[in-house]
PDB file of C-alpha atoms in Angstrom:
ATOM      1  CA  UNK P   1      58.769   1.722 -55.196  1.00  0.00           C
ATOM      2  CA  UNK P   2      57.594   1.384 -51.207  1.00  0.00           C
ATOM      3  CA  UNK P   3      55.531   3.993 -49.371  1.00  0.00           C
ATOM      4  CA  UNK P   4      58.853   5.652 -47.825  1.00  0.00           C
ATOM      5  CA  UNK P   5      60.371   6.188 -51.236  1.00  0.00           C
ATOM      6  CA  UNK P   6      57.515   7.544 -53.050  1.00  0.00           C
ATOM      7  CA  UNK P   7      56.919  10.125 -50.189  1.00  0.00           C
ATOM      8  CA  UNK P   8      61.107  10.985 -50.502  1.00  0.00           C
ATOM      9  CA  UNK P   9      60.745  10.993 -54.145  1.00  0.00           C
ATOM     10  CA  UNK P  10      57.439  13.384 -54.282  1.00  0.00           C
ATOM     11  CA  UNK P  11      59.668  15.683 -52.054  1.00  0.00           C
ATOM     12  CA  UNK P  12      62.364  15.657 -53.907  1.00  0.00           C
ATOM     13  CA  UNK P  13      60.705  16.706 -56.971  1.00  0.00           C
ATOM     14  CA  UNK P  14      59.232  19.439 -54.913  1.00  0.00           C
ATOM     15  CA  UNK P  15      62.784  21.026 -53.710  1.00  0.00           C
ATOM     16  CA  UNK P  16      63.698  20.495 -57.656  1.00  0.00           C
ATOM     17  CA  UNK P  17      60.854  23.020 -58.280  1.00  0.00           C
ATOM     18  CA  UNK P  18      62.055  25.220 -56.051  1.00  0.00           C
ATOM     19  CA  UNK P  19      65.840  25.083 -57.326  1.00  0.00           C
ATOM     20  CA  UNK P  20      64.622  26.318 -60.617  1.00  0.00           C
ATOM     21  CA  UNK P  21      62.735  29.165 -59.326  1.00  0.00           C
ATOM     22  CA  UNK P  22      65.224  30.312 -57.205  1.00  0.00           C
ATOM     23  CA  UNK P  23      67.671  30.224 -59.968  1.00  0.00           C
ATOM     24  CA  UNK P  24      65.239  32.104 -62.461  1.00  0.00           C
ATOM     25  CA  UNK P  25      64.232  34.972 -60.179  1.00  0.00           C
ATOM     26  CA  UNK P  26      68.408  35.251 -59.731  1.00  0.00           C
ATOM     27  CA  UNK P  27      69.626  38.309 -57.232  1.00  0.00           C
ATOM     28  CA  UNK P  28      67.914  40.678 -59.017  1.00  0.00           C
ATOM     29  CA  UNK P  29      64.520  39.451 -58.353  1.00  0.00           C
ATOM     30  CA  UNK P  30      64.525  38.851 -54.200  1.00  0.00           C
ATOM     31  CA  UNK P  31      63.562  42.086 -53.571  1.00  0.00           C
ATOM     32  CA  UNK P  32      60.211  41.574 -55.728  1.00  0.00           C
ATOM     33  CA  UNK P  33      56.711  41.940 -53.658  1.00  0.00           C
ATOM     34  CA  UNK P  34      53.820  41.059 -54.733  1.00  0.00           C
ATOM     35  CA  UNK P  35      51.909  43.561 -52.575  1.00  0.00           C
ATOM     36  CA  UNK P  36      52.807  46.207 -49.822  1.00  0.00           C
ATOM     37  CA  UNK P  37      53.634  45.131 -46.225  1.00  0.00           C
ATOM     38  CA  UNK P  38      54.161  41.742 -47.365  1.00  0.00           C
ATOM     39  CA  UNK P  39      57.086  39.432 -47.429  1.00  0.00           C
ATOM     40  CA  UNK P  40      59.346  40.245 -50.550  1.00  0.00           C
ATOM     41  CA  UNK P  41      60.742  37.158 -52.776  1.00  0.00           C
ATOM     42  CA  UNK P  42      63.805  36.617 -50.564  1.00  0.00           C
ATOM     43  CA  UNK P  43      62.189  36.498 -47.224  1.00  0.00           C
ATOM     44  CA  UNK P  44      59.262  34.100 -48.303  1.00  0.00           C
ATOM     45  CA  UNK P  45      62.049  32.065 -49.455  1.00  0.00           C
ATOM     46  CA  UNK P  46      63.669  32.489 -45.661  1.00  0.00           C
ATOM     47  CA  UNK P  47      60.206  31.823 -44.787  1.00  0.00           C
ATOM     48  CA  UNK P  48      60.079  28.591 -46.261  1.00  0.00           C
ATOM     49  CA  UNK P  49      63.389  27.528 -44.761  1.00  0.00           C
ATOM     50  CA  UNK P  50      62.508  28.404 -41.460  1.00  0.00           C
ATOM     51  CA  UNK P  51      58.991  26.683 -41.697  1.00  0.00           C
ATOM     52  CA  UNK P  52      60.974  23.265 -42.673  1.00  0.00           C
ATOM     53  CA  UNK P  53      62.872  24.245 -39.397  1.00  0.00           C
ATOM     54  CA  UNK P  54      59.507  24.278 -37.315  1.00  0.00           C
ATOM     55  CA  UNK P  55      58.260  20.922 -39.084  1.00  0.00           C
ATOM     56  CA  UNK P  56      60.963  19.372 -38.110  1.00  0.00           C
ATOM     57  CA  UNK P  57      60.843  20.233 -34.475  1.00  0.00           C
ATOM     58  CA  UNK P  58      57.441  19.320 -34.375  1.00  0.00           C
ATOM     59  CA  UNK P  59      57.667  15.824 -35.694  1.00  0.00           C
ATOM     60  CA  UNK P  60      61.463  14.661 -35.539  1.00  0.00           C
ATOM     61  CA  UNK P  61      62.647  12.743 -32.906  1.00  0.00           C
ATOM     62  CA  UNK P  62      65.840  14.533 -32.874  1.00  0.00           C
ATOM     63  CA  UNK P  63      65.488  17.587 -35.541  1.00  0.00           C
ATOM     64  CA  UNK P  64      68.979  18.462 -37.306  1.00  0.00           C
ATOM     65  CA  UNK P  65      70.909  20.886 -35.896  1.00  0.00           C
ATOM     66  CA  UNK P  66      70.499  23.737 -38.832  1.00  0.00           C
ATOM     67  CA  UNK P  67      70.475  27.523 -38.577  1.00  0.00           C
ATOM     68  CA  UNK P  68      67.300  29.821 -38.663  1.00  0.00           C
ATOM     69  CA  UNK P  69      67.670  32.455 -40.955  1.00  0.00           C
ATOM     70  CA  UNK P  70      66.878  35.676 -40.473  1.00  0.00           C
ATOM     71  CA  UNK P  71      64.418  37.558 -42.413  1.00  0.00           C
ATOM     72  CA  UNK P  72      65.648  40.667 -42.380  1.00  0.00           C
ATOM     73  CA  UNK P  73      69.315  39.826 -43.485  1.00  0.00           C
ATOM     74  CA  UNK P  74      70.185  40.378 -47.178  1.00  0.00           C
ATOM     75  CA  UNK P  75      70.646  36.551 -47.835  1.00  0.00           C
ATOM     76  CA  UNK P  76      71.869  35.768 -51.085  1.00  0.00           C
ATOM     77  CA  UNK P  77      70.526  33.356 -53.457  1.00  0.00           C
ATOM     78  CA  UNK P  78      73.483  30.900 -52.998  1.00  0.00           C
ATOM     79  CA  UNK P  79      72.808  31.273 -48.958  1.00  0.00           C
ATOM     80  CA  UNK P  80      69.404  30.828 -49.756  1.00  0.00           C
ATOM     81  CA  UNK P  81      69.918  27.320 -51.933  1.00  0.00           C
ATOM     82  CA  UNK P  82      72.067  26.126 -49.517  1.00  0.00           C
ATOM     83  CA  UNK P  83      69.815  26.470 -46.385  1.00  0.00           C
ATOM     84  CA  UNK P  84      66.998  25.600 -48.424  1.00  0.00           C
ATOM     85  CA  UNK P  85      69.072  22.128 -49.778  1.00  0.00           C
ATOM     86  CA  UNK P  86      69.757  20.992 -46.064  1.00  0.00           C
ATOM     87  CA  UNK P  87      66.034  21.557 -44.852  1.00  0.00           C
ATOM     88  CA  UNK P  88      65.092  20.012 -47.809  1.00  0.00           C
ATOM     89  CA  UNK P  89      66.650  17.028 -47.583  1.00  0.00           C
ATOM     90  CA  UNK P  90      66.292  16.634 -43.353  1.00  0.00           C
ATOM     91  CA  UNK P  91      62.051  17.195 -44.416  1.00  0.00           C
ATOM     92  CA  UNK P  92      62.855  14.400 -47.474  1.00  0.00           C
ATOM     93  CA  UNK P  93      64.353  12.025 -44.313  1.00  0.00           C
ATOM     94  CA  UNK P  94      61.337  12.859 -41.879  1.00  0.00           C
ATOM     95  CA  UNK P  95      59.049  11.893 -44.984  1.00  0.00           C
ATOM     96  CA  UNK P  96      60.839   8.622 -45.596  1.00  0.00           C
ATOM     97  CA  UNK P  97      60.438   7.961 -42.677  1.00  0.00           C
ATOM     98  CA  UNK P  98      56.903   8.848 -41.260  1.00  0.00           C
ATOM     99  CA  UNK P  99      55.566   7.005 -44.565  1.00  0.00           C
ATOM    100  CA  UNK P 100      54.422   3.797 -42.542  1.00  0.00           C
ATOM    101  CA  UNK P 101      53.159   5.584 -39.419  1.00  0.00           C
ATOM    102  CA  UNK P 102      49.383   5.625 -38.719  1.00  0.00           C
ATOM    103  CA  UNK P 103      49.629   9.880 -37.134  1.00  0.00           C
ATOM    104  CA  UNK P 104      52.637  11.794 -37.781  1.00  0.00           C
ATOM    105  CA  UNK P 105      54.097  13.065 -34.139  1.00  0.00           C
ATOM    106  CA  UNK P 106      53.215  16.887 -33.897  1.00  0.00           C
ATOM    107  CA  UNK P 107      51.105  17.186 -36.462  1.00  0.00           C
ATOM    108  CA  UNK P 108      48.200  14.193 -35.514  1.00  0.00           C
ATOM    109  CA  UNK P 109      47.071  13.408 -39.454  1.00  0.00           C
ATOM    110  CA  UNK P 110      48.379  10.540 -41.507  1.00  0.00           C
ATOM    111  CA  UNK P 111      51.847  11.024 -43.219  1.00  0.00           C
ATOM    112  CA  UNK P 112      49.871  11.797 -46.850  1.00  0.00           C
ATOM    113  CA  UNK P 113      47.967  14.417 -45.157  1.00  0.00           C
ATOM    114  CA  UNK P 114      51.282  15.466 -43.693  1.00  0.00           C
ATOM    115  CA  UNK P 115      53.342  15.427 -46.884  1.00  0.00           C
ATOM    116  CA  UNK P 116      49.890  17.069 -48.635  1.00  0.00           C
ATOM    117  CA  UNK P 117      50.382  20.016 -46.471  1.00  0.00           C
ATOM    118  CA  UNK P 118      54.065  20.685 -46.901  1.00  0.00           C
ATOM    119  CA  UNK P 119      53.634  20.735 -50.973  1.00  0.00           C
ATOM    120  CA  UNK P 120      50.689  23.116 -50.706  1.00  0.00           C
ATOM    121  CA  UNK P 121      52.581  25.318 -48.181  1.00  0.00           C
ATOM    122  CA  UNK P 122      55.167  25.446 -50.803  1.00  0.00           C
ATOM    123  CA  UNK P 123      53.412  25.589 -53.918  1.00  0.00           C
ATOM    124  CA  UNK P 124      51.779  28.887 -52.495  1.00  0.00           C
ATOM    125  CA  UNK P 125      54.595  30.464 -51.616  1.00  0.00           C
ATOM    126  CA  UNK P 126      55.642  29.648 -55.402  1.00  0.00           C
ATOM    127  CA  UNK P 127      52.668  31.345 -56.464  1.00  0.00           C
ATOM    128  CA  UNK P 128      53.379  34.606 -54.517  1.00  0.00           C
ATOM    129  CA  UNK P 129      56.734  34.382 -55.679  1.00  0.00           C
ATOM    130  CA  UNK P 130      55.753  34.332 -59.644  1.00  0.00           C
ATOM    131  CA  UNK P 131      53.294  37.131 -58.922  1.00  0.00           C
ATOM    132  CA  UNK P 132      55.674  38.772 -57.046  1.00  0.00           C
ATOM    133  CA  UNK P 133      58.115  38.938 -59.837  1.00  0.00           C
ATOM    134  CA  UNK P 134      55.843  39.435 -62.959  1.00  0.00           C
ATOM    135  CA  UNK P 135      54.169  42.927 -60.779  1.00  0.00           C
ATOM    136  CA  UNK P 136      58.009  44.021 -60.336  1.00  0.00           C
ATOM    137  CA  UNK P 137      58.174  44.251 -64.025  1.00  0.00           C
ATOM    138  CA  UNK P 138      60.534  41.337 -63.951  1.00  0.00           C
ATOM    139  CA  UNK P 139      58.311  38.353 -65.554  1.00  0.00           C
ATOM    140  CA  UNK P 140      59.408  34.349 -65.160  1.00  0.00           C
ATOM    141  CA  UNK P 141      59.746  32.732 -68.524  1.00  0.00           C
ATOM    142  CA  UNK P 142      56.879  30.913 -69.628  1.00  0.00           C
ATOM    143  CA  UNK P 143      59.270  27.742 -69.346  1.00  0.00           C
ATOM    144  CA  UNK P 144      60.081  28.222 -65.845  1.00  0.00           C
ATOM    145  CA  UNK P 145      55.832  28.979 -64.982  1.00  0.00           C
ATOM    146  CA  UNK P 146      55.621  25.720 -66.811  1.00  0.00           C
ATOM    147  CA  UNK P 147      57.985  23.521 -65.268  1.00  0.00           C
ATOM    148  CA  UNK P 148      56.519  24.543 -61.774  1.00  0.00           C
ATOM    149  CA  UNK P 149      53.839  22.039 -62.970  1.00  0.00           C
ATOM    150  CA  UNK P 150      56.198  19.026 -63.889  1.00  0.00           C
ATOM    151  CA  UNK P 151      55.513  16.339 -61.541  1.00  0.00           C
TER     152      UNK P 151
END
């Protein structure tokens, strides 16, 4: 497997994460917070959507033409997989194909520094999102905690 697929594929694994916990907290759960004044379940998921969007327009030559949400709209979990699937996959493309580039375009660090930083920004907002639900009263499944970790 070359550079360009391994950064697609590591990306691709990451959106699968995020399927799963989408689909586990379910309607019920994106109006979960984790703490007051902060961002409930369904707009860090917007969030994360709309930070794909700014990546993209940072380091794309010519970023796909896809929709900000808005954060205070009542989006529902199938709105929120489907935005979340086509920013996925146009970040999965701008990985592919940064992977042989010395600097990344908007961001000045190397494309594993680059993909690095996308993961973690995600992988926290996963965390807020299981803490989220488990103070709502609403805990994940220990499977679905689990499979967050299967890389």
């Amino acid at each position: 497997m070359n550079k360009a697929e391994q950064f697609h594929a590591a990306w691709l694994q990451n959106l699968a994460l995020n399927r799963q916990l989408l689909k586990a907290v379910g309607e019920d759960g994106l109006g979960a917070l984790y703490a007051p004044r902060t961002r409930n379940v369904r707009r860090t998921f917007v969030h994360m959507h709309n930070a794909r969007l700014g990546w993209l327009g940072a380091a794309a030559d010519t970023p796909p033409q896809l929709a900000r949400l808005k954060s205070r709209e009542a989006h529902t979990v199938a709105e929120l997989h489907l935005a979340l699937e086509a920013s996925g996959l146009a970040v999965a493309d701008l990985l592919a194909g940064m992977a042989g580039k010395q600097l990344v375009p908007g961001f000045e660090r190397h494309p594993v520094m680059v993909l690095s930083f996308m993961v973690a920004h995600e992988a926290h907002h996963r965390g807020q999102i299981v803490v989220a639900m488990r103070l709502a009263g609403k805990p994940l499944a220990r499977e679905v905690i689990l499979g967050l970790w299967d890389w």
